[in-house]
mmCIF file with all atom_site columns, C-alpha atoms in Angstrom:
data_model
loop_
_atom_site.group_PDB
_atom_site.id
_atom_site.type_symbol
_atom_site.label_atom_id
_atom_site.label_alt_id
_atom_site.label_comp_id
_atom_site.label_asym_id
_atom_site.label_entity_id
_atom_site.label_seq_id
_atom_site.pdbx_PDB_ins_code
_atom_site.Cartn_x
_atom_site.Cartn_y
_atom_site.Cartn_z
_atom_site.occupancy
_atom_site.B_iso_or_equiv
_atom_site.pdbx_formal_charge
_atom_site.auth_seq_id
_atom_site.auth_comp_id
_atom_site.auth_asym_id
_atom_site.auth_atom_id
_atom_site.pdbx_PDB_model_num
ATOM 1   C CA . MET A 1 1   ? 131.996 90.452  108.446 1.00 84.00 ? 13  MET A CA 1
ATOM 2   C CA . THR A 1 2   ? 133.022 86.895  107.574 1.00 93.00 ? 14  THR A CA 1
ATOM 3   C CA . THR A 1 3   ? 132.211 85.344  104.213 1.00 93.00 ? 15  THR A CA 1
ATOM 4   C CA . ALA A 1 4   ? 129.566 83.129  105.841 1.00 94.00 ? 16  ALA A CA 1
ATOM 5   C CA . GLU A 1 5   ? 127.946 86.198  107.421 1.00 95.00 ? 17  GLU A CA 1
ATOM 6   C CA . ARG A 1 6   ? 127.971 88.067  104.118 1.00 95.00 ? 18  ARG A CA 1
ATOM 7   C CA . LEU A 1 7   ? 126.354 85.067  102.430 1.00 96.00 ? 19  LEU A CA 1
ATOM 8   C CA . ILE A 1 8   ? 123.610 84.877  105.078 1.00 96.00 ? 20  ILE A CA 1
ATOM 9   C CA . GLU A 1 9   ? 122.909 88.626  104.997 1.00 96.00 ? 21  GLU A CA 1
ATOM 10  C CA . SER A 1 10  ? 122.888 88.680  101.194 1.00 96.00 ? 22  SER A CA 1
ATOM 11  C CA . THR A 1 11  ? 120.488 85.752  101.119 1.00 96.00 ? 23  THR A CA 1
ATOM 12  C CA . ARG A 1 12  ? 118.212 87.460  103.654 1.00 95.00 ? 24  ARG A CA 1
ATOM 13  C CA . GLU A 1 13  ? 118.010 90.551  101.458 1.00 94.00 ? 25  GLU A CA 1
ATOM 14  C CA . LEU A 1 14  ? 117.454 88.569  98.278  1.00 95.00 ? 26  LEU A CA 1
ATOM 15  C CA . LEU A 1 15  ? 114.755 86.376  99.809  1.00 94.00 ? 27  LEU A CA 1
ATOM 16  C CA . TRP A 1 16  ? 112.907 89.522  100.890 1.00 90.00 ? 28  TRP A CA 1
ATOM 17  C CA . GLU A 1 17  ? 113.293 91.123  97.464  1.00 90.00 ? 29  GLU A CA 1
ATOM 18  C CA . ARG A 1 18  ? 112.927 88.135  95.119  1.00 91.00 ? 30  ARG A CA 1
ATOM 19  C CA . GLY A 1 19  ? 111.726 85.080  97.009  1.00 90.00 ? 31  GLY A CA 1
ATOM 20  C CA . TYR A 1 20  ? 113.389 81.687  97.048  1.00 92.00 ? 32  TYR A CA 1
ATOM 21  C CA . VAL A 1 21  ? 113.137 80.881  93.329  1.00 89.00 ? 33  VAL A CA 1
ATOM 22  C CA . GLY A 1 22  ? 114.419 84.321  92.349  1.00 90.00 ? 34  GLY A CA 1
ATOM 23  C CA . THR A 1 23  ? 117.392 83.976  94.684  1.00 93.00 ? 35  THR A CA 1
ATOM 24  C CA . SER A 1 24  ? 119.982 82.160  92.634  1.00 92.00 ? 36  SER A CA 1
ATOM 25  C CA . PRO A 1 25  ? 123.351 81.073  94.015  1.00 93.00 ? 37  PRO A CA 1
ATOM 26  C CA . LYS A 1 26  ? 124.959 83.418  91.468  1.00 93.00 ? 38  LYS A CA 1
ATOM 27  C CA . ALA A 1 27  ? 122.948 86.390  92.786  1.00 95.00 ? 39  ALA A CA 1
ATOM 28  C CA . ILE A 1 28  ? 123.857 85.486  96.363  1.00 95.00 ? 40  ILE A CA 1
ATOM 29  C CA . LEU A 1 29  ? 127.552 85.286  95.541  1.00 94.00 ? 41  LEU A CA 1
ATOM 30  C CA . GLN A 1 30  ? 127.458 88.577  93.644  1.00 94.00 ? 42  GLN A CA 1
ATOM 31  C CA . ARG A 1 31  ? 125.627 90.396  96.456  1.00 95.00 ? 43  ARG A CA 1
ATOM 32  C CA . ALA A 1 32  ? 127.972 88.909  99.081  1.00 95.00 ? 44  ALA A CA 1
ATOM 33  C CA . ASN A 1 33  ? 131.028 89.685  96.966  1.00 94.00 ? 45  ASN A CA 1
ATOM 34  C CA . ALA A 1 34  ? 132.125 86.091  97.520  1.00 93.00 ? 46  ALA A CA 1
ATOM 35  C CA . GLY A 1 35  ? 133.948 83.579  95.379  1.00 89.00 ? 47  GLY A CA 1
ATOM 36  C CA . GLN A 1 36  ? 132.156 80.800  93.531  1.00 81.00 ? 48  GLN A CA 1
ATOM 37  C CA . GLY A 1 37  ? 133.058 77.986  95.919  1.00 87.00 ? 49  GLY A CA 1
ATOM 38  C CA . SER A 1 38  ? 132.492 79.901  99.141  1.00 89.00 ? 50  SER A CA 1
ATOM 39  C CA . MET A 1 39  ? 128.789 79.089  99.426  1.00 90.00 ? 51  MET A CA 1
ATOM 40  C CA . TYR A 1 40  ? 129.508 75.364  99.285  1.00 88.00 ? 52  TYR A CA 1
ATOM 41  C CA . HIS A 1 41  ? 132.428 75.753  101.644 1.00 90.00 ? 53  HIS A CA 1
ATOM 42  C CA . HIS A 1 42  ? 130.145 77.149  104.379 1.00 92.00 ? 54  HIS A CA 1
ATOM 43  C CA . PHE A 1 43  ? 126.784 75.570  103.469 1.00 93.00 ? 55  PHE A CA 1
ATOM 44  C CA . THR A 1 44  ? 125.646 72.346  101.831 1.00 92.00 ? 56  THR A CA 1
ATOM 45  C CA . GLY A 1 45  ? 123.746 74.295  99.190  1.00 90.00 ? 57  GLY A CA 1
ATOM 46  C CA . LYS A 1 46  ? 121.161 76.961  98.507  1.00 93.00 ? 58  LYS A CA 1
ATOM 47  C CA . SER A 1 47  ? 118.549 75.357  100.768 1.00 94.00 ? 59  SER A CA 1
ATOM 48  C CA . ASP A 1 48  ? 120.942 75.179  103.729 1.00 95.00 ? 60  ASP A CA 1
ATOM 49  C CA . LEU A 1 49  ? 121.974 78.800  103.224 1.00 96.00 ? 61  LEU A CA 1
ATOM 50  C CA . ALA A 1 50  ? 118.335 79.884  102.811 1.00 96.00 ? 62  ALA A CA 1
ATOM 51  C CA . LEU A 1 51  ? 117.447 78.120  106.064 1.00 97.00 ? 63  LEU A CA 1
ATOM 52  C CA . ALA A 1 52  ? 120.204 80.020  107.900 1.00 97.00 ? 64  ALA A CA 1
ATOM 53  C CA . ALA A 1 53  ? 118.958 83.283  106.372 1.00 97.00 ? 65  ALA A CA 1
ATOM 54  C CA . ILE A 1 54  ? 115.308 82.572  107.212 1.00 97.00 ? 66  ILE A CA 1
ATOM 55  C CA . LYS A 1 55  ? 116.215 81.692  110.803 1.00 97.00 ? 67  LYS A CA 1
ATOM 56  C CA . ARG A 1 56  ? 118.203 84.926  111.113 1.00 97.00 ? 68  ARG A CA 1
ATOM 57  C CA . THR A 1 57  ? 115.308 86.927  109.658 1.00 96.00 ? 69  THR A CA 1
ATOM 58  C CA . ALA A 1 58  ? 112.883 85.235  112.048 1.00 97.00 ? 70  ALA A CA 1
ATOM 59  C CA . LEU A 1 59  ? 115.077 86.045  115.065 1.00 97.00 ? 71  LEU A CA 1
ATOM 60  C CA . SER A 1 60  ? 115.392 89.641  113.928 1.00 96.00 ? 72  SER A CA 1
ATOM 61  C CA . MET A 1 61  ? 111.627 89.981  113.499 1.00 96.00 ? 73  MET A CA 1
ATOM 62  C CA . ARG A 1 62  ? 111.019 88.527  116.964 1.00 97.00 ? 74  ARG A CA 1
ATOM 63  C CA . ALA A 1 63  ? 113.510 90.923  118.539 1.00 97.00 ? 75  ALA A CA 1
ATOM 64  C CA . THR A 1 64  ? 111.947 93.926  116.814 1.00 96.00 ? 76  THR A CA 1
ATOM 65  C CA . ALA A 1 65  ? 108.433 92.882  117.815 1.00 97.00 ? 77  ALA A CA 1
ATOM 66  C CA . GLU A 1 66  ? 109.504 92.114  121.374 1.00 98.00 ? 78  GLU A CA 1
ATOM 67  C CA . ALA A 1 67  ? 111.054 95.564  121.748 1.00 96.00 ? 79  ALA A CA 1
ATOM 68  C CA . SER A 1 68  ? 107.599 97.095  121.195 1.00 96.00 ? 80  SER A CA 1
ATOM 69  C CA . LEU A 1 69  ? 105.622 94.444  123.050 1.00 98.00 ? 81  LEU A CA 1
ATOM 70  C CA . SER A 1 70  ? 107.748 94.580  126.191 1.00 97.00 ? 82  SER A CA 1
ATOM 71  C CA . GLY A 1 71  ? 107.763 98.362  126.446 1.00 93.00 ? 83  GLY A CA 1
ATOM 72  C CA . ASP A 1 72  ? 106.117 100.560 129.023 1.00 94.00 ? 84  ASP A CA 1
ATOM 73  C CA . GLY A 1 73  ? 102.391 100.768 129.615 1.00 96.00 ? 85  GLY A CA 1
ATOM 74  C CA . GLY A 1 74  ? 99.501  98.412  129.824 1.00 97.00 ? 86  GLY A CA 1
ATOM 75  C CA . ALA A 1 75  ? 98.418  95.782  127.345 1.00 98.00 ? 87  ALA A CA 1
ATOM 76  C CA . TYR A 1 76  ? 96.682  98.183  124.971 1.00 98.00 ? 88  TYR A CA 1
ATOM 77  C CA . GLU A 1 77  ? 99.661  100.552 124.888 1.00 97.00 ? 89  GLU A CA 1
ATOM 78  C CA . ARG A 1 78  ? 102.106 97.734  124.221 1.00 98.00 ? 90  ARG A CA 1
ATOM 79  C CA . VAL A 1 79  ? 100.056 96.244  121.378 1.00 98.00 ? 91  VAL A CA 1
ATOM 80  C CA . ARG A 1 80  ? 99.523  99.770  120.046 1.00 98.00 ? 92  ARG A CA 1
ATOM 81  C CA . ALA A 1 81  ? 103.297 100.358 120.120 1.00 98.00 ? 93  ALA A CA 1
ATOM 82  C CA . TYR A 1 82  ? 103.799 97.149  118.116 1.00 98.00 ? 94  TYR A CA 1
ATOM 83  C CA . LEU A 1 83  ? 101.171 98.149  115.549 1.00 98.00 ? 95  LEU A CA 1
ATOM 84  C CA . LEU A 1 84  ? 102.457 101.703 115.159 1.00 98.00 ? 96  LEU A CA 1
ATOM 85  C CA . ARG A 1 85  ? 106.180 100.952 115.153 1.00 96.00 ? 97  ARG A CA 1
ATOM 86  C CA . GLU A 1 86  ? 108.253 102.149 112.215 1.00 94.00 ? 98  GLU A CA 1
ATOM 87  C CA . ARG A 1 87  ? 108.075 99.756  109.258 1.00 94.00 ? 99  ARG A CA 1
ATOM 88  C CA . ASP A 1 88  ? 109.017 99.716  105.608 1.00 94.00 ? 100 ASP A CA 1
ATOM 89  C CA . VAL A 1 89  ? 105.428 98.886  104.713 1.00 96.00 ? 101 VAL A CA 1
ATOM 90  C CA . LEU A 1 90  ? 105.897 98.726  100.953 1.00 95.00 ? 102 LEU A CA 1
ATOM 91  C CA . ARG A 1 91  ? 108.638 96.102  101.268 1.00 93.00 ? 103 ARG A CA 1
ATOM 92  C CA . GLY A 1 92  ? 106.286 93.913  103.267 1.00 92.00 ? 104 GLY A CA 1
ATOM 93  C CA . CYS A 1 93  ? 107.105 91.612  106.139 1.00 93.00 ? 105 CYS A CA 1
ATOM 94  C CA . PRO A 1 94  ? 110.312 89.655  105.515 1.00 93.00 ? 106 PRO A CA 1
ATOM 95  C CA . VAL A 1 95  ? 108.834 86.600  107.249 1.00 94.00 ? 107 VAL A CA 1
ATOM 96  C CA . GLY A 1 96  ? 105.227 86.966  106.099 1.00 93.00 ? 108 GLY A CA 1
ATOM 97  C CA . ARG A 1 97  ? 106.288 87.289  102.469 1.00 91.00 ? 109 ARG A CA 1
ATOM 98  C CA . LEU A 1 98  ? 107.857 83.839  102.658 1.00 93.00 ? 110 LEU A CA 1
ATOM 99  C CA . THR A 1 99  ? 104.394 82.326  103.183 1.00 92.00 ? 111 THR A CA 1
ATOM 100 C CA . MET A 1 100 ? 103.612 83.278  99.596  1.00 90.00 ? 112 MET A CA 1
ATOM 101 C CA . ASP A 1 101 ? 106.682 81.475  98.272  1.00 92.00 ? 113 ASP A CA 1
ATOM 102 C CA . PRO A 1 102 ? 105.608 78.005  97.121  1.00 93.00 ? 114 PRO A CA 1
ATOM 103 C CA . ASP A 1 103 ? 109.135 76.589  97.420  1.00 93.00 ? 115 ASP A CA 1
ATOM 104 C CA . VAL A 1 104 ? 109.451 77.725  101.038 1.00 94.00 ? 116 VAL A CA 1
ATOM 105 C CA . ILE A 1 105 ? 106.021 76.392  101.979 1.00 94.00 ? 117 ILE A CA 1
ATOM 106 C CA . ALA A 1 106 ? 106.682 73.075  100.201 1.00 95.00 ? 118 ALA A CA 1
ATOM 107 C CA . ASP A 1 107 ? 109.886 72.498  102.178 1.00 96.00 ? 119 ASP A CA 1
ATOM 108 C CA . PRO A 1 108 ? 109.138 71.621  105.843 1.00 97.00 ? 120 PRO A CA 1
ATOM 109 C CA . ALA A 1 109 ? 112.583 72.767  106.999 1.00 97.00 ? 121 ALA A CA 1
ATOM 110 C CA . LEU A 1 110 ? 112.266 76.188  105.347 1.00 96.00 ? 122 LEU A CA 1
ATOM 111 C CA . ARG A 1 111 ? 108.629 76.581  106.385 1.00 96.00 ? 123 ARG A CA 1
ATOM 112 C CA . GLN A 1 112 ? 109.251 75.762  110.066 1.00 97.00 ? 124 GLN A CA 1
ATOM 113 C CA . PRO A 1 113 ? 110.935 79.020  111.177 1.00 97.00 ? 125 PRO A CA 1
ATOM 114 C CA . VAL A 1 114 ? 108.276 81.004  109.282 1.00 96.00 ? 126 VAL A CA 1
ATOM 115 C CA . PHE A 1 115 ? 105.446 79.169  111.049 1.00 97.00 ? 127 PHE A CA 1
ATOM 116 C CA . GLU A 1 116 ? 107.182 79.304  114.431 1.00 97.00 ? 128 GLU A CA 1
ATOM 117 C CA . THR A 1 117 ? 107.734 83.061  114.177 1.00 97.00 ? 129 THR A CA 1
ATOM 118 C CA . LEU A 1 118 ? 104.158 83.906  113.214 1.00 97.00 ? 130 LEU A CA 1
ATOM 119 C CA . ASP A 1 119 ? 102.874 81.477  115.849 1.00 98.00 ? 131 ASP A CA 1
ATOM 120 C CA . TRP A 1 120 ? 105.165 83.066  118.456 1.00 98.00 ? 132 TRP A CA 1
ATOM 121 C CA . LEU A 1 121 ? 103.838 86.517  117.546 1.00 98.00 ? 133 LEU A CA 1
ATOM 122 C CA . ARG A 1 122 ? 100.205 85.418  117.893 1.00 98.00 ? 134 ARG A CA 1
ATOM 123 C CA . GLY A 1 123 ? 101.008 83.778  121.206 1.00 98.00 ? 135 GLY A CA 1
ATOM 124 C CA . ARG A 1 124 ? 102.963 86.754  122.544 1.00 98.00 ? 136 ARG A CA 1
ATOM 125 C CA . ILE A 1 125 ? 100.215 89.236  121.679 1.00 98.00 ? 137 ILE A CA 1
ATOM 126 C CA . GLY A 1 126 ? 97.606  86.820  123.064 1.00 98.00 ? 138 GLY A CA 1
ATOM 127 C CA . ASP A 1 127 ? 99.492  86.607  126.361 1.00 98.00 ? 139 ASP A CA 1
ATOM 128 C CA . ILE A 1 128 ? 99.663  90.387  126.612 1.00 98.00 ? 140 ILE A CA 1
ATOM 129 C CA . LEU A 1 129 ? 95.940  90.715  125.919 1.00 98.00 ? 141 LEU A CA 1
ATOM 130 C CA . ALA A 1 130 ? 95.139  87.984  128.465 1.00 98.00 ? 142 ALA A CA 1
ATOM 131 C CA . GLU A 1 131 ? 97.209  89.830  131.067 1.00 97.00 ? 143 GLU A CA 1
ATOM 132 C CA . GLY A 1 132 ? 95.340  93.022  130.246 1.00 97.00 ? 144 GLY A CA 1
ATOM 133 C CA . ARG A 1 133 ? 91.986  91.288  130.591 1.00 97.00 ? 145 ARG A CA 1
ATOM 134 C CA . GLU A 1 134 ? 93.039  89.775  133.936 1.00 97.00 ? 146 GLU A CA 1
ATOM 135 C CA . ARG A 1 135 ? 94.105  93.216  135.199 1.00 97.00 ? 147 ARG A CA 1
ATOM 136 C CA . GLY A 1 136 ? 90.769  94.688  134.152 1.00 97.00 ? 148 GLY A CA 1
ATOM 137 C CA . GLU A 1 137 ? 92.105  96.751  131.253 1.00 97.00 ? 149 GLU A CA 1
ATOM 138 C CA . PHE A 1 138 ? 89.703  94.989  128.856 1.00 98.00 ? 150 PHE A CA 1
ATOM 139 C CA . ASP A 1 139 ? 86.204  93.693  129.402 1.00 96.00 ? 151 ASP A CA 1
ATOM 140 C CA . ALA A 1 140 ? 85.778  90.026  130.274 1.00 96.00 ? 152 ALA A CA 1
ATOM 141 C CA . GLY A 1 141 ? 84.389  89.245  126.807 1.00 96.00 ? 153 GLY A CA 1
ATOM 142 C CA . LEU A 1 142 ? 87.701  89.914  125.059 1.00 97.00 ? 154 LEU A CA 1
ATOM 143 C CA . ASP A 1 143 ? 89.049  86.683  123.552 1.00 98.00 ? 155 ASP A CA 1
ATOM 144 C CA . PRO A 1 144 ? 92.842  87.177  123.732 1.00 98.00 ? 156 PRO A CA 1
ATOM 145 C CA . GLU A 1 145 ? 93.709  84.353  121.326 1.00 98.00 ? 157 GLU A CA 1
ATOM 146 C CA . ALA A 1 146 ? 91.222  85.359  118.623 1.00 98.00 ? 158 ALA A CA 1
ATOM 147 C CA . THR A 1 147 ? 92.091  89.034  119.030 1.00 98.00 ? 159 THR A CA 1
ATOM 148 C CA . ALA A 1 148 ? 95.809  88.300  118.736 1.00 98.00 ? 160 ALA A CA 1
ATOM 149 C CA . ALA A 1 149 ? 95.159  86.329  115.546 1.00 98.00 ? 161 ALA A CA 1
ATOM 150 C CA . ALA A 1 150 ? 93.193  89.318  114.198 1.00 97.00 ? 162 ALA A CA 1
ATOM 151 C CA . VAL A 1 151 ? 96.069  91.687  115.071 1.00 98.00 ? 163 VAL A CA 1
ATOM 152 C CA . VAL A 1 152 ? 98.644  89.531  113.248 1.00 98.00 ? 164 VAL A CA 1
ATOM 153 C CA . ALA A 1 153 ? 96.290  89.009  110.293 1.00 97.00 ? 165 ALA A CA 1
ATOM 154 C CA . THR A 1 154 ? 95.689  92.760  110.095 1.00 98.00 ? 166 THR A CA 1
ATOM 155 C CA . VAL A 1 155 ? 99.411  93.503  109.966 1.00 98.00 ? 167 VAL A CA 1
ATOM 156 C CA . GLN A 1 156 ? 100.141 90.826  107.373 1.00 97.00 ? 168 GLN A CA 1
ATOM 157 C CA . GLY A 1 157 ? 97.071  91.717  105.304 1.00 97.00 ? 169 GLY A CA 1
ATOM 158 C CA . GLY A 1 158 ? 97.911  95.406  105.625 1.00 97.00 ? 170 GLY A CA 1
ATOM 159 C CA . TYR A 1 159 ? 101.279 94.750  104.004 1.00 97.00 ? 171 TYR A CA 1
ATOM 160 C CA . VAL A 1 160 ? 99.551  93.018  101.085 1.00 96.00 ? 172 VAL A CA 1
ATOM 161 C CA . LEU A 1 161 ? 97.030  95.834  100.620 1.00 97.00 ? 173 LEU A CA 1
ATOM 162 C CA . ALA A 1 162 ? 99.738  98.492  100.799 1.00 97.00 ? 174 ALA A CA 1
ATOM 163 C CA . ARG A 1 163 ? 101.957 96.710  98.276  1.00 95.00 ? 175 ARG A CA 1
ATOM 164 C CA . ALA A 1 164 ? 99.017  96.285  95.886  1.00 96.00 ? 176 ALA A CA 1
ATOM 165 C CA . ALA A 1 165 ? 98.120  99.984  96.161  1.00 97.00 ? 177 ALA A CA 1
ATOM 166 C CA . GLU A 1 166 ? 101.790 101.093 96.143  1.00 97.00 ? 178 GLU A CA 1
ATOM 167 C CA . THR A 1 167 ? 101.123 103.276 99.187  1.00 98.00 ? 179 THR A CA 1
ATOM 168 C CA . PRO A 1 168 ? 101.243 102.664 102.960 1.00 98.00 ? 180 PRO A CA 1
ATOM 169 C CA . ALA A 1 169 ? 97.745  104.173 103.339 1.00 98.00 ? 181 ALA A CA 1
ATOM 170 C CA . PRO A 1 170 ? 95.844  100.828 103.362 1.00 98.00 ? 182 PRO A CA 1
ATOM 171 C CA . PHE A 1 171 ? 98.224  99.460  106.008 1.00 98.00 ? 183 PHE A CA 1
ATOM 172 C CA . ASP A 1 172 ? 97.731  102.547 108.160 1.00 98.00 ? 184 ASP A CA 1
ATOM 173 C CA . THR A 1 173 ? 93.940  102.331 107.772 1.00 98.00 ? 185 THR A CA 1
ATOM 174 C CA . ALA A 1 174 ? 93.917  98.642  108.752 1.00 98.00 ? 186 ALA A CA 1
ATOM 175 C CA . VAL A 1 175 ? 96.045  99.342  111.833 1.00 98.00 ? 187 VAL A CA 1
ATOM 176 C CA . ARG A 1 176 ? 93.778  102.218 112.891 1.00 98.00 ? 188 ARG A CA 1
ATOM 177 C CA . GLY A 1 177 ? 90.798  99.914  112.421 1.00 98.00 ? 189 GLY A CA 1
ATOM 178 C CA . VAL A 1 178 ? 92.126  97.114  114.610 1.00 98.00 ? 190 VAL A CA 1
ATOM 179 C CA . LEU A 1 179 ? 93.195  99.663  117.241 1.00 98.00 ? 191 LEU A CA 1
ATOM 180 C CA . SER A 1 180 ? 89.692  101.140 117.338 1.00 97.00 ? 192 SER A CA 1
ATOM 181 C CA . LEU A 1 181 ? 88.206  97.660  117.763 1.00 97.00 ? 193 LEU A CA 1
ATOM 182 C CA . LEU A 1 182 ? 90.651  96.914  120.560 1.00 97.00 ? 194 LEU A CA 1
ATOM 183 C CA . ALA A 1 183 ? 90.012  100.307 122.202 1.00 97.00 ? 195 ALA A CA 1
ATOM 184 C CA . ALA A 1 184 ? 86.284  99.555  122.231 1.00 97.00 ? 196 ALA A CA 1
ATOM 185 C CA . ARG A 1 185 ? 87.005  96.591  124.553 1.00 97.00 ? 197 ARG A CA 1
ATOM 186 C CA . ARG A 1 186 ? 88.909  98.756  127.055 1.00 97.00 ? 198 ARG A CA 1
ATOM 187 C CA . THR A 1 187 ? 87.289  99.305  130.435 1.00 95.00 ? 199 THR A CA 1
ATOM 188 C CA . ASP A 1 188 ? 88.942  102.613 131.324 1.00 78.00 ? 200 ASP A CA 1
#
C-alpha cells in the first residue's frame, strides 16, 4: 500500500472512530506509519485528506449496499437482504456518523459525499420498491419514496439507539419493525 493509500485508510478509520475534530494530523500520521511531511506531500491539508477518505468511505458503503440490493429475489427480498446484512452495529454507520460532526456538516465539500451517498441509498431503495409495486409485489398504495426514506431513517436511527444502549438489540428491533410494515404491504 502506498503512503497516500495508508493516509486515506487511516483517516477513514479515525473519522469513523473519532470524528473530524478528533482526527488530528498527528494521529493520522501515527496510524498510517508515515513521516511528518508525507500528508502535505500527497494532500493540501487535513481537509483535503478527509475529503478523499470520506469519498472512499462513501464508495465503499454504496458498494456494500448495492451488493444486497442487487441480489436475487423480488423487491421485498432485496430490501430485506439490505436490512439484514452483516453490520458492526455498535460502531455505527461510517457515513451516517459524519452527519453528527459539526465540522463536516459546516464544510460543503466534506458534506457533499455524505449527502450524495444517503440520497443515493434512498433513491436506490425507492426505485426497487417502485419496481416491486409495478410488478404487483406490493399494493398500489405503497409510496416507494416515503417508504425508502423510512427504511434509511430506520437503519440510521437504529445505529443511534444501539450505540446508546450499547447493544445491537434496538437496531435489530427497528429492522424487524420496518420489515413487518413493509411485509404488510405485500400482495402475495
